[in-house]
Amino acid sequence: MKKFLFAVATVALLATSAQAADKIGVSMALFDDNFLTVLRNGMIEQAKGMEGVELQVEDAQNDVAKQLDQIKNFAASGVKAIIVNPVDTSATQAMTDAAAAANIPLVYVNRQPINVDTLPDGQAFVASNEVESGTLETLEVCRLLKEAGKSTANIYILMGELSNQAAVQRTQDIKDVMASGNCGVELKVIDEQTANWSRDQAQNLMTNWISTGAQYDAVIANNDEMAIGAIQAMKASGVDMKSVIVGGIDATQDALAAMAAGDLDVTVFQNAAGQGAGALDAALKLSKGENVEKKVYIPFELVTPANLANYQKKN
């Protein structure tokens, strides 16, 4: 009888421990993205080292409606908190409302929600300040153009998804640097178009630009994938990469390899793993009723061939 009671107590204890695990629901905009993969893996690795923390990670496949359903399902299943990398940063109010109605903490990561300044209690945003990203990139492009003896320079701008706050801000950063007088070179935009963060789309767009015969001195891309696509198009067209300055953002491994090869001139390190870990930390604190800043920023860092070695094992 004593053995039976002990067995029952053990099962009950195990069940209680399982119920006590902090289950966090994570909805990622897209699994098939180099930077977001590093971010996602950063959260997963962080959780592995934490006792009693379990992640349920789902792919929204760039579908706003699917992502909202994931959030609602997380809430219905009773997760301790929700982390969202939004598909469309202009469609986050409904996600905020769904989590708030269920009284479940929510943390947006990497992409700034449109309602960031009106987030209710129990919600936060963890990312890097996009005002820094495009500014660091553009100022370094300016420095390199000036170093090359340019007083004026023609540029192309490759933009990310226009529904994404980061794409809008990074493009605005370029124009703010141009207007500030801090560039030292007069930049003239030949054209600016979206390639939706995509290497393939950027390659096609750059190929079209090259076919016009317009003379250009630099390509400034909102992310590394598009910068790499532009580089591929230029190399396929026989462009001397020493004659053009190319900038990107994220410092992905592919981008750093392109920099080491002498093709990419500047990128900006966005700490994907740090953002993921920071989002998980904020979600756990909020789930325990602890205070968290509404905006938690992980600094951007300029990457050039001079300090390339410091970043080759980070993203």
Short mmCIF file of C-alpha atoms in Angstrom, two decimals:
data_model
loop_
_atom_site.label_atom_id
_atom_site.label_comp_id
_atom_site.label_asym_id
_atom_site.label_seq_id
_atom_site.Cartn_x
_atom_site.Cartn_y
_atom_site.Cartn_z
CA MET A 1 0.00 0.00 0.00
CA LYS A 2 2.83 2.36 0.90
CA LYS A 3 4.54 1.58 -2.43
CA PHE A 4 1.30 2.33 -4.25
CA LEU A 5 0.88 5.66 -2.45
CA PHE A 6 4.50 6.54 -3.17
CA ALA A 7 3.98 5.77 -6.87
CA VAL A 8 0.84 7.89 -7.00
CA ALA A 9 2.66 10.75 -5.28
CA THR A 10 5.55 10.49 -7.72
CA VAL A 11 3.22 10.62 -10.73
CA ALA A 12 1.42 13.59 -9.22
CA LEU A 13 4.72 15.37 -8.61
CA LEU A 14 5.85 14.77 -12.20
CA ALA A 15 2.53 16.03 -13.51
CA THR A 16 2.81 19.14 -11.35
CA SER A 17 6.36 19.75 -12.62
CA ALA A 18 5.18 19.39 -16.22
CA GLN A 19 2.36 21.85 -15.62
CA ALA A 20 4.82 24.24 -13.97
CA ALA A 21 6.95 24.45 -17.12
CA ASP A 22 6.83 27.90 -18.69
CA LYS A 23 5.54 27.27 -22.20
CA ILE A 24 6.18 30.20 -24.53
CA GLY A 25 4.47 30.46 -27.91
CA VAL A 26 6.65 31.91 -30.67
CA SER A 27 5.28 33.02 -34.05
CA MET A 28 7.96 33.86 -36.62
CA ALA A 29 7.08 35.77 -39.78
CA LEU A 30 9.05 33.38 -41.95
CA PHE A 31 11.35 30.42 -41.28
CA ASP A 32 12.96 30.69 -44.73
CA ASP A 33 15.00 33.82 -43.98
CA ASN A 34 18.69 33.81 -43.04
CA PHE A 35 18.55 36.52 -40.40
CA LEU A 36 15.30 35.34 -38.82
CA THR A 37 16.71 31.81 -38.66
CA VAL A 38 19.58 33.06 -36.51
CA LEU A 39 17.11 34.97 -34.35
CA ARG A 40 14.88 31.91 -33.95
CA ASN A 41 17.82 29.66 -33.14
CA GLY A 42 19.03 32.18 -30.58
CA MET A 43 15.76 31.83 -28.69
CA ILE A 44 15.81 28.06 -28.96
CA GLU A 45 19.39 27.81 -27.67
CA GLN A 46 18.60 30.20 -24.82
CA ALA A 47 15.59 28.09 -23.79
CA LYS A 48 17.62 24.87 -23.87
CA GLY A 49 19.81 26.21 -21.10
CA MET A 50 16.85 27.14 -18.91
CA GLU A 51 15.13 24.60 -16.72
CA GLY A 52 11.36 24.46 -17.03
CA VAL A 53 11.14 26.59 -20.18
CA GLU A 54 9.53 25.15 -23.31
CA LEU A 55 9.14 26.90 -26.66
CA GLN A 56 6.45 26.20 -29.23
CA VAL A 57 7.79 27.83 -32.40
CA GLU A 58 5.58 28.22 -35.47
CA ASP A 59 6.10 29.59 -38.99
CA ALA A 60 3.55 32.20 -40.13
CA GLN A 61 4.83 31.80 -43.71
CA ASN A 62 4.51 35.55 -44.34
CA ASP A 63 0.73 35.30 -43.88
CA VAL A 64 -0.84 37.92 -41.57
CA ALA A 65 -4.07 35.97 -41.06
CA LYS A 66 -2.16 32.79 -40.26
CA GLN A 67 -0.03 34.63 -37.72
CA LEU A 68 -3.07 36.08 -35.97
CA ASP A 69 -4.58 32.58 -35.79
CA GLN A 70 -1.35 31.29 -34.25
CA ILE A 71 -1.51 33.96 -31.56
CA LYS A 72 -5.14 33.16 -30.80
CA ASN A 73 -4.30 29.43 -30.62
CA PHE A 74 -1.39 30.11 -28.27
CA ALA A 75 -3.73 32.10 -26.03
CA ALA A 76 -6.37 29.35 -26.07
CA SER A 77 -3.78 26.71 -25.15
CA GLY A 78 -2.74 28.67 -22.06
CA VAL A 79 0.88 29.54 -22.83
CA LYS A 80 2.68 31.68 -20.26
CA ALA A 81 3.65 34.30 -22.84
CA ILE A 82 3.79 34.92 -26.59
CA ILE A 83 6.68 36.18 -28.74
CA VAL A 84 5.87 37.57 -32.19
CA ASN A 85 8.08 38.48 -35.11
CA PRO A 86 5.32 40.22 -37.11
CA VAL A 87 4.67 39.53 -40.78
CA ASP A 88 3.22 43.01 -41.30
CA THR A 89 4.17 45.67 -38.77
CA SER A 90 1.08 47.70 -39.66
CA ALA A 91 -1.23 44.83 -38.66
CA THR A 92 -0.12 44.32 -35.06
CA GLN A 93 -2.97 46.00 -33.20
CA ALA A 94 -5.19 42.92 -33.62
CA MET A 95 -2.39 40.76 -32.20
CA THR A 96 -1.98 43.05 -29.22
CA ASP A 97 -5.74 42.97 -28.63
CA ALA A 98 -5.91 39.16 -28.84
CA ALA A 99 -3.13 38.69 -26.28
CA ALA A 100 -4.48 41.41 -23.97
CA ALA A 101 -7.99 39.91 -24.05
CA ALA A 102 -6.52 36.59 -22.93
CA ASN A 103 -4.38 38.37 -20.30
CA ILE A 104 -1.23 36.77 -21.71
CA PRO A 105 2.02 38.76 -22.00
CA LEU A 106 3.24 39.45 -25.52
CA VAL A 107 6.67 40.50 -26.78
CA TYR A 108 7.29 41.73 -30.31
CA VAL A 109 10.79 40.99 -31.57
CA ASN A 110 12.94 42.52 -34.33
CA ARG A 111 10.17 44.23 -36.30
CA GLN A 112 8.61 47.31 -34.71
CA PRO A 113 4.82 47.09 -34.37
CA ILE A 114 2.82 50.08 -35.56
CA ASN A 115 1.31 50.41 -32.07
CA VAL A 116 4.65 50.31 -30.25
CA ASP A 117 3.94 53.59 -28.45
CA THR A 118 0.56 52.41 -27.14
CA LEU A 119 1.38 48.88 -26.02
CA PRO A 120 -0.65 47.91 -22.93
CA ASP A 121 0.82 46.63 -19.70
CA GLY A 122 2.31 43.18 -20.13
CA GLN A 123 3.61 43.86 -23.66
CA ALA A 124 7.02 44.97 -24.92
CA PHE A 125 9.22 45.32 -28.00
CA VAL A 126 12.78 43.96 -28.29
CA ALA A 127 14.91 44.89 -31.29
CA SER A 128 17.61 47.24 -32.47
CA ASN A 129 16.93 50.91 -33.16
CA GLU A 130 16.50 51.14 -36.93
CA VAL A 131 17.47 54.81 -36.91
CA GLU A 132 21.01 53.57 -36.27
CA SER A 133 21.04 50.89 -38.99
CA GLY A 134 20.64 52.82 -42.23
CA THR A 135 22.50 55.79 -40.77
CA LEU A 136 25.64 53.77 -39.98
CA GLU A 137 25.46 52.09 -43.39
CA THR A 138 25.00 55.31 -45.37
CA LEU A 139 27.65 57.31 -43.52
CA GLU A 140 30.20 54.58 -44.24
CA VAL A 141 29.18 54.50 -47.91
CA CYS A 142 29.67 58.28 -47.95
CA ARG A 143 33.11 57.94 -46.38
CA LEU A 144 34.19 55.37 -48.96
CA LEU A 145 32.90 57.47 -51.85
CA LYS A 146 34.73 60.52 -50.53
CA GLU A 147 37.86 58.42 -50.05
CA ALA A 148 37.54 57.41 -53.72
CA GLY A 149 37.62 61.09 -54.68
CA LYS A 150 33.92 61.53 -55.40
CA SER A 151 32.21 64.87 -54.79
CA THR A 152 28.93 63.67 -56.26
CA ALA A 153 27.72 60.08 -56.60
CA ASN A 154 24.80 58.32 -58.25
CA ILE A 155 23.16 55.63 -56.14
CA TYR A 156 20.53 52.93 -56.30
CA ILE A 157 18.46 52.03 -53.23
CA LEU A 158 17.14 48.51 -52.69
CA MET A 159 14.23 48.55 -50.25
CA GLY A 160 12.76 45.76 -48.14
CA GLU A 161 9.05 44.96 -47.86
CA LEU A 162 7.21 48.27 -47.82
CA SER A 163 4.78 46.96 -45.17
CA ASN A 164 7.76 46.55 -42.83
CA GLN A 165 8.77 49.36 -40.50
CA ALA A 166 12.47 48.47 -40.79
CA ALA A 167 12.42 48.90 -44.56
CA VAL A 168 10.69 52.27 -44.30
CA GLN A 169 13.05 53.50 -41.57
CA ARG A 170 16.25 52.26 -43.21
CA THR A 171 15.31 54.00 -46.44
CA GLN A 172 14.49 57.17 -44.53
CA ASP A 173 17.87 56.93 -42.79
CA ILE A 174 19.58 57.17 -46.18
CA LYS A 175 17.63 60.28 -47.07
CA ASP A 176 18.18 61.83 -43.65
CA VAL A 177 21.94 61.44 -44.07
CA MET A 178 21.67 63.01 -47.53
CA ALA A 179 19.74 65.97 -46.11
CA SER A 180 21.92 66.39 -43.02
CA GLY A 181 25.03 67.60 -44.79
CA ASN A 182 27.07 64.96 -42.96
CA CYS A 183 27.76 62.82 -46.01
CA GLY A 184 30.52 64.92 -47.53
CA VAL A 185 29.41 63.71 -50.96
CA GLU A 186 26.31 64.80 -52.86
CA LEU A 187 24.26 61.64 -53.34
CA LYS A 188 21.83 61.47 -56.25
CA VAL A 189 19.25 58.66 -56.25
CA ILE A 190 18.84 57.22 -59.74
CA ASP A 191 16.10 54.85 -58.63
CA GLU A 192 14.74 53.15 -55.52
CA GLN A 193 12.57 50.05 -55.61
CA THR A 194 11.59 47.22 -53.33
CA ALA A 195 13.09 43.75 -53.69
CA ASN A 196 11.20 42.52 -50.60
CA TRP A 197 14.34 41.50 -48.66
CA SER A 198 14.96 38.87 -51.39
CA ARG A 199 18.31 38.00 -52.98
CA ASP A 200 16.65 36.72 -56.17
CA GLN A 201 14.39 39.75 -56.56
CA ALA A 202 17.33 42.10 -55.97
CA GLN A 203 19.39 40.28 -58.58
CA ASN A 204 16.62 40.67 -61.14
CA LEU A 205 16.08 44.32 -60.28
CA MET A 206 19.79 45.12 -60.44
CA THR A 207 20.05 43.35 -63.79
CA ASN A 208 17.28 45.61 -65.10
CA TRP A 209 19.02 48.71 -63.76
CA ILE A 210 22.30 47.69 -65.38
CA SER A 211 20.52 47.19 -68.71
CA THR A 212 19.49 50.87 -68.74
CA GLY A 213 23.13 51.89 -69.08
CA ALA A 214 22.87 54.48 -66.30
CA GLN A 215 26.15 55.24 -64.54
CA TYR A 216 26.13 54.53 -60.80
CA ASP A 217 28.66 54.66 -57.97
CA ALA A 218 26.94 52.84 -55.12
CA VAL A 219 24.13 50.48 -54.21
CA ILE A 220 22.63 50.88 -50.74
CA ALA A 221 20.42 47.97 -49.71
CA ASN A 222 18.10 47.66 -46.72
CA ASN A 223 19.56 44.22 -45.96
CA ASP A 224 22.41 41.91 -46.88
CA GLU A 225 20.35 39.47 -48.93
CA MET A 226 19.44 42.22 -51.39
CA ALA A 227 23.01 43.54 -51.41
CA ILE A 228 24.22 40.05 -52.32
CA GLY A 229 21.61 39.78 -55.08
CA ALA A 230 22.84 43.09 -56.52
CA ILE A 231 26.43 41.88 -56.34
CA GLN A 232 25.52 38.69 -58.20
CA ALA A 233 23.86 40.73 -60.95
CA MET A 234 26.84 43.06 -61.28
CA LYS A 235 29.36 40.22 -61.42
CA ALA A 236 27.25 38.40 -63.99
CA SER A 237 27.31 41.60 -66.09
CA GLY A 238 31.06 41.95 -65.81
CA VAL A 239 31.05 44.96 -63.49
CA ASP A 240 34.36 45.62 -61.73
CA MET A 241 33.35 45.43 -58.05
CA LYS A 242 36.18 47.81 -57.16
CA SER A 243 34.37 50.53 -59.10
CA VAL A 244 31.17 50.44 -57.02
CA ILE A 245 30.39 50.68 -53.30
CA VAL A 246 27.83 48.19 -51.98
CA GLY A 247 26.23 48.36 -48.54
CA GLY A 248 23.88 46.07 -46.64
CA ILE A 249 22.57 45.46 -43.14
CA ASP A 250 22.53 42.39 -40.82
CA ALA A 251 26.09 40.99 -41.07
CA THR A 252 24.88 37.53 -42.03
CA GLN A 253 27.46 34.82 -42.70
CA ASP A 254 26.87 35.07 -46.46
CA ALA A 255 27.39 38.83 -46.29
CA LEU A 256 30.62 38.48 -44.35
CA ALA A 257 31.85 35.96 -46.92
CA ALA A 258 31.04 38.51 -49.66
CA MET A 259 32.96 41.14 -47.71
CA ALA A 260 35.95 38.83 -47.30
CA ALA A 261 35.87 38.28 -51.08
CA GLY A 262 36.04 42.04 -51.64
CA ASP A 263 32.52 42.39 -53.06
CA LEU A 264 30.55 43.87 -50.13
CA ASP A 265 32.01 47.07 -48.68
CA VAL A 266 29.88 47.67 -45.59
CA THR A 267 27.26 45.97 -43.50
CA VAL A 268 25.79 46.60 -40.07
CA PHE A 269 25.73 43.91 -37.40
CA GLN A 270 22.26 43.32 -36.06
CA ASN A 271 22.54 40.95 -33.12
CA ALA A 272 19.95 38.34 -34.09
CA ALA A 273 20.80 35.93 -31.29
CA GLY A 274 20.86 38.81 -28.81
CA GLN A 275 17.42 39.97 -29.90
CA GLY A 276 16.04 36.44 -29.62
CA ALA A 277 17.52 35.94 -26.16
CA GLY A 278 16.32 39.40 -25.09
CA ALA A 279 12.78 38.66 -26.27
CA LEU A 280 12.68 35.38 -24.37
CA ASP A 281 14.01 37.05 -21.23
CA ALA A 282 11.38 39.81 -21.49
CA ALA A 283 8.59 37.26 -22.07
CA LEU A 284 9.57 35.23 -19.00
CA LYS A 285 9.80 38.33 -16.81
CA LEU A 286 6.40 39.56 -17.95
CA SER A 287 4.90 36.12 -17.31
CA LYS A 288 6.08 36.42 -13.70
CA GLY A 289 4.62 39.89 -13.30
CA GLU A 290 8.00 41.63 -13.38
CA ASN A 291 8.50 45.04 -14.95
CA VAL A 292 10.08 45.28 -18.41
CA GLU A 293 10.87 48.40 -20.43
CA LYS A 294 8.39 48.90 -23.28
CA LYS A 295 11.30 49.20 -25.74
CA VAL A 296 14.46 47.14 -25.26
CA TYR A 297 17.16 47.99 -27.78
CA ILE A 298 20.19 45.89 -28.75
CA PRO A 299 22.75 48.25 -30.41
CA PHE A 300 23.69 48.04 -34.09
CA GLU A 301 27.42 47.87 -34.93
CA LEU A 302 29.21 48.93 -38.11
CA VAL A 303 31.11 46.15 -39.91
CA THR A 304 33.85 46.85 -42.46
CA PRO A 305 36.77 44.83 -43.82
CA ALA A 306 38.88 46.35 -41.03
CA ASN A 307 36.90 44.68 -38.21
CA LEU A 308 35.39 41.80 -40.20
CA ALA A 309 37.17 39.12 -38.14
CA ASN A 310 35.32 40.21 -35.00
CA TYR A 311 31.95 39.26 -36.51
CA GLN A 312 32.58 36.11 -38.53
CA LYS A 313 31.26 33.82 -35.82
CA LYS A 314 28.36 35.94 -34.54
CA ASN A 315 25.39 35.79 -36.92
#
